[in-house]
Coordinates of C-alpha atoms in Angstrom, one line a residue:
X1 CA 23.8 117.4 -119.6
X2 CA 21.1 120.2 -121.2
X3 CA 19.7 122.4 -119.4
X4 CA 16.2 121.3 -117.4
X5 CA 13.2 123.0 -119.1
X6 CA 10.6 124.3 -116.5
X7 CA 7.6 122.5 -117.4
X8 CA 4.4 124.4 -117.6
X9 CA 3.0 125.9 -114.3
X10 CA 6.2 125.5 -112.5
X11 CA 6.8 128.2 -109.7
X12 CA 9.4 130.4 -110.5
X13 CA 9.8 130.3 -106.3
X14 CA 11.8 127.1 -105.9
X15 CA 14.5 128.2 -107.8
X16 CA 16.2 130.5 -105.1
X17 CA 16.0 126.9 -102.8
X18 CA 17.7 124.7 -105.7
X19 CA 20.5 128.1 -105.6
X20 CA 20.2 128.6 -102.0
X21 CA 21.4 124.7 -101.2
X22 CA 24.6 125.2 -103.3
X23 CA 25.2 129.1 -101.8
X24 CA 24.8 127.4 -97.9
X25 CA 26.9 124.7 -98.4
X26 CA 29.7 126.3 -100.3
X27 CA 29.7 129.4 -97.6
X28 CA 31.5 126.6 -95.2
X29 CA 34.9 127.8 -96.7
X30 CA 33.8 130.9 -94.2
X31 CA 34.0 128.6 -91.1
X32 CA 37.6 127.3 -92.0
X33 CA 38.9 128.9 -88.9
X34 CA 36.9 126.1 -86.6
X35 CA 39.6 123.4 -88.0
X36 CA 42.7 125.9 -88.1
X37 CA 43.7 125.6 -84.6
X38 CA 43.2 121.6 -84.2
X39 CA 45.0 121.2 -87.5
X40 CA 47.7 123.4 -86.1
X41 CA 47.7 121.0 -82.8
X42 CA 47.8 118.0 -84.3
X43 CA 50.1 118.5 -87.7
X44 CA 52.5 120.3 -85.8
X45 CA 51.2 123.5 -88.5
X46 CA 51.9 127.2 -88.0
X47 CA 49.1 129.5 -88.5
X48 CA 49.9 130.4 -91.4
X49 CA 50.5 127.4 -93.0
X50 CA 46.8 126.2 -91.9
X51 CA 45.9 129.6 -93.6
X52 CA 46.8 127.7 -96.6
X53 CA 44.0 125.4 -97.8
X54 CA 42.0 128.6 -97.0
X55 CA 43.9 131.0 -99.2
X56 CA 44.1 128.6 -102.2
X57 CA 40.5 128.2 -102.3
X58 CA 39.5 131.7 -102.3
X59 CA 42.3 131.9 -105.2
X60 CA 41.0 129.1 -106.9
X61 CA 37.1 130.3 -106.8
X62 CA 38.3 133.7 -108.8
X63 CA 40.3 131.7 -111.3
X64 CA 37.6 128.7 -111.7
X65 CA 34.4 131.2 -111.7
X66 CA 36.6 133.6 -114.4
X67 CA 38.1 130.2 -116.9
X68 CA 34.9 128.3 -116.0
X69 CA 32.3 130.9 -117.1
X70 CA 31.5 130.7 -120.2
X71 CA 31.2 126.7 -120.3
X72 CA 28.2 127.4 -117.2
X73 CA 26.6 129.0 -119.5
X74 CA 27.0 126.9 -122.5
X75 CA 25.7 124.1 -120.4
X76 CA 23.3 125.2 -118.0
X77 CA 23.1 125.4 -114.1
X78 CA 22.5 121.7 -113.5
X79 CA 25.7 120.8 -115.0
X80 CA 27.5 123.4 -113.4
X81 CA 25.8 122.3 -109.9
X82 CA 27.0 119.0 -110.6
X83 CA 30.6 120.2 -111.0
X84 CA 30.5 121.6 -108.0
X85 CA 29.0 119.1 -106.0
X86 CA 31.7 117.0 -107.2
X87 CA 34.5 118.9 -106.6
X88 CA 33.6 120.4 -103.1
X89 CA 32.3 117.2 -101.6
X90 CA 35.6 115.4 -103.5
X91 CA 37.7 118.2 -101.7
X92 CA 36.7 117.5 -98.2
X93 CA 37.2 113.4 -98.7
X94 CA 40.8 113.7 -100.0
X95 CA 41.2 116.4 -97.0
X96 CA 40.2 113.3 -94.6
X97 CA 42.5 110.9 -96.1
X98 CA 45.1 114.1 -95.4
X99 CA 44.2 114.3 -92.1
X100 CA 43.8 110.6 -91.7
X101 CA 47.7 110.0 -92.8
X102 CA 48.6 113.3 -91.6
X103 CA 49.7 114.3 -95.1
X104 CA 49.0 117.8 -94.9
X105 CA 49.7 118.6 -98.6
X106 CA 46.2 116.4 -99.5
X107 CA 44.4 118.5 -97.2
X108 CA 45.4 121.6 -99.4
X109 CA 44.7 119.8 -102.3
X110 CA 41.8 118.5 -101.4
X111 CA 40.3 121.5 -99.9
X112 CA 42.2 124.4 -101.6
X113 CA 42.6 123.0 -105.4
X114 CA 39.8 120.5 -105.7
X115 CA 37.1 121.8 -103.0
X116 CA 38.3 125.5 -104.3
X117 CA 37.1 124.6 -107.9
X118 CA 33.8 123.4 -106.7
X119 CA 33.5 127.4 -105.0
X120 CA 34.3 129.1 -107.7
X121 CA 31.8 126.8 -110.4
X122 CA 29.1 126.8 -107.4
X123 CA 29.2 130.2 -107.0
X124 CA 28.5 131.9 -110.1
X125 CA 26.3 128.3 -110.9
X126 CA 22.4 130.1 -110.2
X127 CA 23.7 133.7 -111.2
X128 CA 22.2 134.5 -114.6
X129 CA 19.5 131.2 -114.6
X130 CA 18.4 133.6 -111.2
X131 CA 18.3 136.7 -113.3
X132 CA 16.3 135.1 -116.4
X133 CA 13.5 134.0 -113.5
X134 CA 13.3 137.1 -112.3
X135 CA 13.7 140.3 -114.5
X136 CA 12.0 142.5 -112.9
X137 CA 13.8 142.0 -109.2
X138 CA 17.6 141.3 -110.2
X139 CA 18.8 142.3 -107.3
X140 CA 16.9 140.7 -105.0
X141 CA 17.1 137.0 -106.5
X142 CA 20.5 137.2 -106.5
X143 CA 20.6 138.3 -103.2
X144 CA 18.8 135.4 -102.0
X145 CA 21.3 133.0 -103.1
X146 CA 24.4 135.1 -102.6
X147 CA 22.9 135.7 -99.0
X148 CA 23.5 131.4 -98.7
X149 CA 27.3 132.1 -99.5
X150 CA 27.3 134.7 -96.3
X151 CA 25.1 132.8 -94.3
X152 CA 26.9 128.9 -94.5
X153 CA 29.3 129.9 -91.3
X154 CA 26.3 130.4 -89.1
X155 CA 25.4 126.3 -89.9
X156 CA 29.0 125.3 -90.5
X157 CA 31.3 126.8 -87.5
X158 CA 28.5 125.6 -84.9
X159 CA 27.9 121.9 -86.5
X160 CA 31.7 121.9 -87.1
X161 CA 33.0 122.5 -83.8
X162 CA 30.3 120.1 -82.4
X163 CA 31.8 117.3 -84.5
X164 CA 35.4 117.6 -83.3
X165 CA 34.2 118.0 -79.6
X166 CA 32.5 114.8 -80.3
X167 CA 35.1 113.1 -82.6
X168 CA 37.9 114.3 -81.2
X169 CA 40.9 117.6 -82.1
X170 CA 43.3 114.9 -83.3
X171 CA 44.0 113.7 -86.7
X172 CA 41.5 111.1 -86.8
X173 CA 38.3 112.9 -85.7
X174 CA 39.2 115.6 -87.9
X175 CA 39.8 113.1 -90.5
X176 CA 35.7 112.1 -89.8
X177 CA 34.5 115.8 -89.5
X178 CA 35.6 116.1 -92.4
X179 CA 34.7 112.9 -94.0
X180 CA 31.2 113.9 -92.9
X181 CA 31.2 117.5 -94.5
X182 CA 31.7 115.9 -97.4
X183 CA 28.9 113.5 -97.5
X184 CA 26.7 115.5 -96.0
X185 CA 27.0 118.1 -98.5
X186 CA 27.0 116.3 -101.3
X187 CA 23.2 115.2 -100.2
X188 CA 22.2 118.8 -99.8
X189 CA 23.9 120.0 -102.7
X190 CA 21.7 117.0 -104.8
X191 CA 18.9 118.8 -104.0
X192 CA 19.5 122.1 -105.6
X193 CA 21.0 119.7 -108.9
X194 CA 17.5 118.2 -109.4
X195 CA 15.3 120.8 -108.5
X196 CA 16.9 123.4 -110.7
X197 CA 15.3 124.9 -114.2
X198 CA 15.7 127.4 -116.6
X199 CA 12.8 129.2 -117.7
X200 CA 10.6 127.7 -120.8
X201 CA 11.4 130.5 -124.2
X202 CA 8.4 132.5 -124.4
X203 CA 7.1 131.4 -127.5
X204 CA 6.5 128.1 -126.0
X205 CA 4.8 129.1 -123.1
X206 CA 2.4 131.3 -125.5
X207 CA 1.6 127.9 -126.8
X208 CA 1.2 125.9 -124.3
X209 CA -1.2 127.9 -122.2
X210 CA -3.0 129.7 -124.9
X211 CA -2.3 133.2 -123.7
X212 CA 1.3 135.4 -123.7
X213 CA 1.7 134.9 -120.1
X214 CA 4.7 133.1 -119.5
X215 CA 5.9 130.9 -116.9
X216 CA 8.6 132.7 -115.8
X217 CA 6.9 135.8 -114.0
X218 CA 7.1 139.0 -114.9
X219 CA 8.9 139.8 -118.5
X220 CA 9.8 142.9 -120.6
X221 CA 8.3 143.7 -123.5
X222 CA 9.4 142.4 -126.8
X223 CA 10.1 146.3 -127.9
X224 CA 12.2 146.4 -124.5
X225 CA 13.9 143.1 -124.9
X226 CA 15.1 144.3 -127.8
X227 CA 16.5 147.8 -126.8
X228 CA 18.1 146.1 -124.2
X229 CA 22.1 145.8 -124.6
X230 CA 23.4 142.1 -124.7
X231 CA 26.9 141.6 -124.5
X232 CA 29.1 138.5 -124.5
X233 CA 31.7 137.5 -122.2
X234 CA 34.5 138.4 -124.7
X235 CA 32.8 141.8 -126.1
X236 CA 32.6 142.9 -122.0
X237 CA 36.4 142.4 -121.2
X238 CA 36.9 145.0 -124.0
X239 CA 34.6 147.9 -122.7
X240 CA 36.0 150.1 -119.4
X241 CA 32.7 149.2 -117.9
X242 CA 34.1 145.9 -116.8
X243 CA 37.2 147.5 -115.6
X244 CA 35.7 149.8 -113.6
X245 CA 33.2 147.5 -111.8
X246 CA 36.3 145.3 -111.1
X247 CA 38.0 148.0 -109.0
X248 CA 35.2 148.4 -108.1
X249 CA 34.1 145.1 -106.3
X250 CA 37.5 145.2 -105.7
X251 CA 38.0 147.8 -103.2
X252 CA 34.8 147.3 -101.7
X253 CA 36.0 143.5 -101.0
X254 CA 39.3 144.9 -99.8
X255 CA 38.0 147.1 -97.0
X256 CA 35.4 144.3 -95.9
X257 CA 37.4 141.9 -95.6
X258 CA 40.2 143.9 -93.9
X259 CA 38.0 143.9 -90.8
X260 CA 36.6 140.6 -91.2
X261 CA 39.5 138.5 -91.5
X262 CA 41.2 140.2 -88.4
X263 CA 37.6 140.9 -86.4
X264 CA 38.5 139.2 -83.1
X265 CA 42.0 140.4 -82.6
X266 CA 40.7 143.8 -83.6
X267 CA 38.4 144.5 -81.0
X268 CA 40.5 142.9 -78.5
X269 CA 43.1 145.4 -79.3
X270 CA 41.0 148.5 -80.0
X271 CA 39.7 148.1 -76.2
X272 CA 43.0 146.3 -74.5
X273 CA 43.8 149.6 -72.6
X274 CA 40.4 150.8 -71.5
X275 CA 38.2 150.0 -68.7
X276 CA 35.7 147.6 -70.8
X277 CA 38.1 145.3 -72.1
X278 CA 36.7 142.4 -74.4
X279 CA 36.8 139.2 -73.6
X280 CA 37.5 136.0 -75.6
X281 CA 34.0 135.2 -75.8
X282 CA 32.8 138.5 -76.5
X283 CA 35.3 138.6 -79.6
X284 CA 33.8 135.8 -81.2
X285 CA 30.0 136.7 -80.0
X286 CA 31.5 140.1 -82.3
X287 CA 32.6 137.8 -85.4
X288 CA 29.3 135.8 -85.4
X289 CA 27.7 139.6 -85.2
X290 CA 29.9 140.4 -88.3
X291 CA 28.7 137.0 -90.3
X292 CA 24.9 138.0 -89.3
X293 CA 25.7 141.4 -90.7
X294 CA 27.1 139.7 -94.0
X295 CA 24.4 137.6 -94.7
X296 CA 21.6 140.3 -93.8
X297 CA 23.5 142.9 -96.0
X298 CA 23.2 140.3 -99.2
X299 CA 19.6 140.0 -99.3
X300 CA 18.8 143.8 -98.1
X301 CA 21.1 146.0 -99.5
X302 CA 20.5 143.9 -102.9
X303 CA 16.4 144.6 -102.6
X304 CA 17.1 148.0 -101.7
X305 CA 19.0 148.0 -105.5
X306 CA 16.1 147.2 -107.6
X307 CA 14.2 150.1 -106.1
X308 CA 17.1 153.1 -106.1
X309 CA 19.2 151.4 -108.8
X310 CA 22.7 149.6 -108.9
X311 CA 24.8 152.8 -108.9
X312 CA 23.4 154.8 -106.1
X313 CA 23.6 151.5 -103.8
X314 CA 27.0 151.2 -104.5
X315 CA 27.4 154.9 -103.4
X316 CA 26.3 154.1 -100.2
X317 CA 28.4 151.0 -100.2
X318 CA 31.4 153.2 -101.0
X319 CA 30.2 156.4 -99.7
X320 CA 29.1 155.3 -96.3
X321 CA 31.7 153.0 -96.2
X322 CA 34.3 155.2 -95.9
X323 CA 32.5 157.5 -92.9
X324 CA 32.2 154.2 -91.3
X325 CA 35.8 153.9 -91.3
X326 CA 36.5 157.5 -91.0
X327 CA 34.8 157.3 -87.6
X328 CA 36.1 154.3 -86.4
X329 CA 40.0 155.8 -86.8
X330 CA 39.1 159.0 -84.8
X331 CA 36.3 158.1 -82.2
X332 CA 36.0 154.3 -82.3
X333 CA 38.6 153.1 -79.3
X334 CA 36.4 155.6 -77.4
X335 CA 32.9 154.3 -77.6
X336 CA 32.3 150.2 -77.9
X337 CA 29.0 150.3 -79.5
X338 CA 29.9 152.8 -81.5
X339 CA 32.9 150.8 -83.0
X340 CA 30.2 147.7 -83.0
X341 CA 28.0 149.7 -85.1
X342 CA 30.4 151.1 -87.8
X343 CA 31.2 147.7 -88.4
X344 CA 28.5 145.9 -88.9
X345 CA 27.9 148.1 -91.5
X346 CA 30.8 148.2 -93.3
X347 CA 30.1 144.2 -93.4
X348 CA 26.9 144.6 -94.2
X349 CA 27.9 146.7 -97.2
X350 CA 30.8 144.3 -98.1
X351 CA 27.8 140.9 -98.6
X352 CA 25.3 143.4 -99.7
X353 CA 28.4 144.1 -102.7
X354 CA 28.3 140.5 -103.6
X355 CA 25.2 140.4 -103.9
X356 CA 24.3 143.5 -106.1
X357 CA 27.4 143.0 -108.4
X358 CA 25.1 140.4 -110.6
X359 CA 22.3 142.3 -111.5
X360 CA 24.7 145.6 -112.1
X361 CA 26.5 143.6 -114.7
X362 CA 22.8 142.6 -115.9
X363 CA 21.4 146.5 -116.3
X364 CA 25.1 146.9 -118.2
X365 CA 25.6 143.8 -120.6
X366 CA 22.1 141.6 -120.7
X367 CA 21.6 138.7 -119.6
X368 CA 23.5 136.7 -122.6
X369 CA 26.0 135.6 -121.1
X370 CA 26.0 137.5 -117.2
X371 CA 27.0 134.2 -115.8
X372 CA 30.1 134.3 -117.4
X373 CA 30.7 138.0 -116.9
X374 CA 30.2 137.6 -113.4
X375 CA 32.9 134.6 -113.2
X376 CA 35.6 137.1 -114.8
X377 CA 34.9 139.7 -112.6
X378 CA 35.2 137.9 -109.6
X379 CA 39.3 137.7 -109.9
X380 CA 38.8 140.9 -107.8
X381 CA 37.7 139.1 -105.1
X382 CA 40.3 136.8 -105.4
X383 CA 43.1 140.1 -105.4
X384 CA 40.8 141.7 -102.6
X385 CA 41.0 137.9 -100.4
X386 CA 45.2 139.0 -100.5
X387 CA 44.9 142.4 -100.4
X388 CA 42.7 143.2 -97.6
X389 CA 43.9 141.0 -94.9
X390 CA 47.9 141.5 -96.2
X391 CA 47.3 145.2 -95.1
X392 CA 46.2 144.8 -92.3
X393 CA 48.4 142.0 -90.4
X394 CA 51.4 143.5 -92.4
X395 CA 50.8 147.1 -91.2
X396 CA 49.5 145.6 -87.6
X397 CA 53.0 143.5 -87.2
X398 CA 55.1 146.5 -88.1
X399 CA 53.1 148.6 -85.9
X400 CA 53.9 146.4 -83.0
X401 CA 57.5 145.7 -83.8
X402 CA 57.8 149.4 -83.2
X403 CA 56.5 149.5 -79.8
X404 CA 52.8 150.6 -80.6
X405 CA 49.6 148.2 -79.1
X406 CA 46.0 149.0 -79.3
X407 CA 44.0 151.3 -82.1
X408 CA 47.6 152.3 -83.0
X409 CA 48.2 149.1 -84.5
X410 CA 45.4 149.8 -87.0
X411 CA 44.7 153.6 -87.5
X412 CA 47.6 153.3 -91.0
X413 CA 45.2 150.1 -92.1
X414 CA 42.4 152.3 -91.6
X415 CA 43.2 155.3 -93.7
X416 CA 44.3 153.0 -96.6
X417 CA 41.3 151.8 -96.6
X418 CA 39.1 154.8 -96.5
X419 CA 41.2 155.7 -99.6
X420 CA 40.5 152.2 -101.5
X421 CA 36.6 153.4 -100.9
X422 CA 37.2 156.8 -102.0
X423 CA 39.0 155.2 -105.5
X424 CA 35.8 152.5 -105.7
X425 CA 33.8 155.3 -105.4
X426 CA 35.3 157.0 -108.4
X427 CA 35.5 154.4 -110.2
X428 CA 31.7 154.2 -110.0
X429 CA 31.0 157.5 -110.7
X430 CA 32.3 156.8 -114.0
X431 CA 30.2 154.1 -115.1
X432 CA 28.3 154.7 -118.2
X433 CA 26.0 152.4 -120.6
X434 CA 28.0 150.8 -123.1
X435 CA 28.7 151.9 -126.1
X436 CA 26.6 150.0 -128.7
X437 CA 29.8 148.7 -131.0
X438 CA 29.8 146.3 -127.7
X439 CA 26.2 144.5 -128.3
X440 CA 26.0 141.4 -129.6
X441 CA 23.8 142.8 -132.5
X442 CA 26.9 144.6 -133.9
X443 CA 28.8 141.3 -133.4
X444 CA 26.4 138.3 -134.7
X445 CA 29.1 137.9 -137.5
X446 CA 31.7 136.6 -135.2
X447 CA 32.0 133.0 -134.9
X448 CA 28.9 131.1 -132.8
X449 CA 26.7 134.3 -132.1
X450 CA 23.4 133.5 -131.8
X451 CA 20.1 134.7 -133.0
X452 CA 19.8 137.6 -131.1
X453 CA 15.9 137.9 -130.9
X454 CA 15.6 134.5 -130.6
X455 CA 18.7 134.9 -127.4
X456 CA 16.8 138.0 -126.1
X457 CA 13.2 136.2 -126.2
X458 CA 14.4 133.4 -124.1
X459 CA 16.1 135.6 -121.4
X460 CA 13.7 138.0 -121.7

């Protein structure tokens, strides 16, 4: 399947829809929680065995975006949409034949191997076909469609618990919520397959419209095009620029999703003793705050990049970050809002991550091959998806076998974290442009390289 050609005069604009119909439907996999407890009532499941189809998909998104990378980019976002069309939609109909004949392994096949495949390929899908659209706002293109991934709870936990009240908490009518997901998606997800295009190579645009003003938008210069460093997926894995941004996406990950994964309990515990307890409903009203914050931080926080840069954003991420936390250990069982607030923003900074982490890679390595870059680095999020919550609950349960309840149960959690920023922080500090042995013009003599101006030109 080649890659779609934009013909002339197309709007560079309906290419964050065709990315943001993949991102929204994929960002269910943040709503699994709606299904955990009627899974656990009718499969006879513990909680952490309905944890399961979760955990494996989040695994298998890191591994599929890292192994899966380069062959995006060889063959364009439409076949990559494809893929994951297939696979998610795939994973949620063997899931209802696992619920159906309450074989619970098919469920985390379907949903964790297959339906975690389809995550991973429809993640990193729009990524650098995004960034070729829009050069001269990264950060905010990417942010559009990463701010889908954040935002598909909001749609899916609502729609999702209206479908079991409706159909039923048993094995059957989760059988059919889930039968549904699947078809459902696979109609939206269609959508972003056909409507998808890559931008036409400037030399053809020149032609066809008589003037250098390309399709595309906004474009370098050619003198810039070709200062600018491209790098390949292999070439990147060997430079400590990589490395570095993998810790670290990874530790800012790790402290988001600390607090995200464990929200509810959280601030039902920090306030058990006090005079304002929280209620039930005001602990989830707090997690749908935390999603709104998620989603809000991917589109703003990855703006706010193109105009102060990638590394001073991801000081504030880290920076800020870790005074949220800071503040939270000492004062936040003490002041509700105040442990609302702190929050929000570490979860604002933890989608707002996601986001930038594309066009950071971009200003480092080119656009070459960014779509493939960006699906090796995103095994931190699969070591961050273990990490973060493994602290927490780990450190929480041997808080309370030893007699301690409320913020006590957390403050340990907390401080490990505020040092994971403080290391992501460092890590980012050391960041420098890479070295120009890396570019693909000192490497056009390994096997496939392309024509660099002729690469550059097109991505330009």
């Amino acid at each position: 399947m080649s890659p779609p050609i934009a013909p002339v005069g197309w709007s560079r604009w309906l290419v964050p829809p065709a990315a943001l119909s993949i991102h929204l439907s994929i960002g269910q996999a943040y709503a699994w929680s709606v299904f955990k407890p009627p899974l656990e009532d009718a499969l006879g499941l513990s909680g952490t065995q309905s944890a399961l189809p979760f955990q494996l998909g989040i695994v298998m998104l890191g591994l599929s975006a890292a192994f899966g990378g380069t062959l995006v980019e060889r063959r364009g976002p439409r076949w990559a949409m494809t893929v994951a069309l297939v696979c998610f939609s795939s994973g949620f109909l063997l899931s209802a034949l696992g619920a159906a004949t309450q074989q619970f392994w098919l469920i985390v096949l379907g949903y964790g191997f297959v339906g975690g495949i389809g995550l991973g390929i429809g993640y990193i899908s729009p990524v650098s076909t995004l960034i070729k659209w829009f050069p001269d706002r990264p950060g905010m293109a990417t942010g559009i469609a990463i701010m889908g991934f954040g935002g598909g709870a909001l749609i899916a936990s609502p729609w999702s618990a209206q479908m079991l009240e409706s159909f039923g908490s048993d094995s059957k009518g989760i059988a059919l919520a889930f039968l549904v997901h699947g078809l459902s998606y696979a109609v939206f997800m269609l959508l972003g397959v056909l409507l998808v295009r890559v931008p036409r190579p400037r030399t053809e645009e020149q032609r066809a419209n008589g003037s250098p003003a390309p399709a595309a938008g906004p474009q370098v210069s050619a003198r810039q095009a070709l200062r600018t460093p491209q790098v390949s997926a292999r070439q990147a894995l060997r430079t400590p620029q990589f490395w570095l941004l993998w810790v670290v996406l990874c530790m800012n990950v790790t402290a988001g999703i600390g607090i995200l994964e464990k929200a509810a309990p959280m601030i039902t515990d920090f306030f058990a003793g006090t005079s304002t307890p929280v209620s039930v409903t005001a602990a989830a009203g707090f997690v749908a705050l935390l999603s709104a914050a998620n989603m809000a931080g991917r589109i703003g926080w990855s703006s706010t990049s193109d105009l102060i840069g990638r590394k001073n954003i991801y000081r504030v991420y880290l920076g800020v970050g870790t005074l949220m936390y800071a503040l939270i250990a000492l004062v936040g069982d003490s002041s509700k809002p105040l442990f609302v607030l702190c929050a929000l923003v570490i979860l604002s900074f933890y989608g707002g991550g996601f986001a930038t982490i594309p066009a950071y890679l971009k200003d480092l390595f080119g656009t070459y091959q960014v779509g493939a870059i960006h699906g090796r680095l995103l095994t931190a999020w699969s070591t961050a998806g273990v990490l973060g919550p493994l602290i927490v609950n780990w450190i929480a349960d041997r808080q309370e076998e030893a007699g301690k309840d409320g913020a006590d149960l957390y403050g340990t959690s907390l401080l490990i974290m505020m040092g994971l920023l403080v290391i992501g922080f460092v890590a980012n500090e050391l960041v420098r442009p890479v070295h120009p042995s890396h570019h693909l013009g000192d490497v056009t003599a390994q096997k496939g390289a392309p024509d660099v101006r002729q690469q550059q030109s097109e991505s330009a």
